[in-house]
């Protein structure tokens, strides 16, 4: 039963519940009209304390396309936070005005804190470098539709594995399925945090290697998940500059990859995928972004109990 649940991390839902959302997303893609009024009269509050294009607009588009309405803000300084209000108080108030809340915040752990003060479902739309479960739903739908199975995949994750919350949530999700292998490609400074390696990979006996070489990972991957170096999380800007262009995927490098590999990226991209990759049939990131809206429609409709 998904009605009334919060989504803070992808493991908050059982595999069956994830399937339920992904299957509904697929049905919505096939017949969007049938769902265009299911959330009529419902209100989503989108509280975005951090910049966003895809996530915020896809949440808003999703709610409108379900027949519901949206309130919210897109920068912290246009809310009472600028006057010193705590997150907890904001949530107490907003959960009286709305039926469901999506929150993005630069600090890790904020969605979990919000949950304790909310009378309506909280959806974590990204908390610092911690988690981004609705991006993971988007990624799962992309893998389901383009690769067909969540099992038996070699998944290469490349770029900022330290601060990249989409990577953290995706590993936590994909490590629940059978026989997946992970190739973790990053500079030494941006390796996957030890706790994720230990708790989700090692303790589940999941095979993984760590490498600094994109070329090495590319050759074996069924899924290549590229990420942006998360400049906003660095203490020293010079360090960011020195790591920013560690990996640049271009058409020439793609020649090393399997014919049926897919290239994913949560977007926005900076330099890590050159535009000459965009018309390669393996480039899947814009389709991935499109699926994000449908999967958020499915998520909202389920958490509100509208379908
Ligand atoms: C990601 C994020 O916010 O973590 N973007 C997104 O939501 N699609 C990735 C990023 O900003 O690099």
mmCIF file of C-alpha atoms and ligand atoms in Angstrom, residues 50-56 104 125-128 131-132 134-135 163-167 225 227-230 232-233 265-270 272 296, ligand 1:
data_model
loop_
_atom_site.group_PDB
_atom_site.id
_atom_site.type_symbol
_atom_site.label_atom_id
_atom_site.label_comp_id
_atom_site.label_asym_id
_atom_site.label_seq_id
_atom_site.Cartn_x
_atom_site.Cartn_y
_atom_site.Cartn_z
ATOM 1 C CA UNK A 50 18.379 24.623 -4.254
ATOM 2 C CA UNK A 51 18.547 25.238 -8.042
ATOM 3 C CA UNK A 52 16.753 22.757 -10.264
ATOM 4 C CA UNK A 53 15.304 22.559 -13.760
ATOM 5 C CA UNK A 54 14.286 18.968 -14.479
ATOM 6 C CA UNK A 55 13.256 17.894 -11.031
ATOM 7 C CA UNK A 56 11.127 20.926 -10.149
ATOM 8 C CA UNK A 104 14.935 19.748 -2.334
ATOM 9 C CA UNK A 125 13.676 15.678 -4.369
ATOM 10 C CA UNK A 126 17.383 15.677 -3.439
ATOM 11 C CA UNK A 127 19.031 16.301 -0.055
ATOM 12 C CA UNK A 128 22.609 17.569 -0.344
ATOM 13 C CA UNK A 131 19.985 10.810 -1.863
ATOM 14 C CA UNK A 132 17.784 11.545 -4.868
ATOM 15 C CA UNK A 134 12.902 10.274 -7.703
ATOM 16 C CA UNK A 135 15.901 10.438 -10.023
ATOM 17 C CA UNK A 163 29.038 13.937 -3.906
ATOM 18 C CA UNK A 164 26.693 12.581 -6.596
ATOM 19 C CA UNK A 165 23.433 11.796 -4.808
ATOM 20 C CA UNK A 166 21.905 10.233 -7.916
ATOM 21 C CA UNK A 167 24.718 7.657 -7.891
ATOM 22 C CA UNK A 225 25.903 6.357 -16.009
ATOM 23 C CA UNK A 227 27.666 12.350 -13.840
ATOM 24 C CA UNK A 228 28.624 15.982 -13.418
ATOM 25 C CA UNK A 229 31.330 16.906 -10.907
ATOM 26 C CA UNK A 230 29.223 18.592 -8.200
ATOM 27 C CA UNK A 232 28.569 23.315 -5.382
ATOM 28 C CA UNK A 233 29.662 20.702 -2.816
ATOM 29 C CA UNK A 265 23.069 11.004 -17.257
ATOM 30 C CA UNK A 266 20.752 12.633 -14.702
ATOM 31 C CA UNK A 267 21.511 16.039 -16.291
ATOM 32 C CA UNK A 268 22.461 18.848 -16.276
ATOM 33 C CA UNK A 269 25.642 17.980 -18.135
ATOM 34 C CA UNK A 270 28.582 20.338 -18.216
ATOM 35 C CA UNK A 272 31.328 15.250 -19.414
ATOM 36 C CA UNK A 296 6.690 11.349 -10.936
HETATM 37 C C1 LIG B 1 20.933 15.853 -10.358
HETATM 38 C C2 LIG B 1 20.879 16.362 -8.929
HETATM 39 O O1 LIG B 1 20.231 17.375 -8.672
HETATM 40 O O2 LIG B 1 21.460 15.691 -8.101
HETATM 41 N N1 LIG B 1 20.095 16.563 -11.227
HETATM 42 C C3 LIG B 1 18.806 16.165 -11.373
HETATM 43 O O3 LIG B 1 18.027 16.211 -10.459
HETATM 44 N N2 LIG B 1 18.448 15.633 -12.556
HETATM 45 C C4 LIG B 1 22.314 15.730 -10.869
HETATM 46 C C5 LIG B 1 23.186 16.945 -10.872
HETATM 47 O O4 LIG B 1 22.774 18.042 -10.476
HETATM 48 O O5 LIG B 1 24.328 16.793 -11.306
#
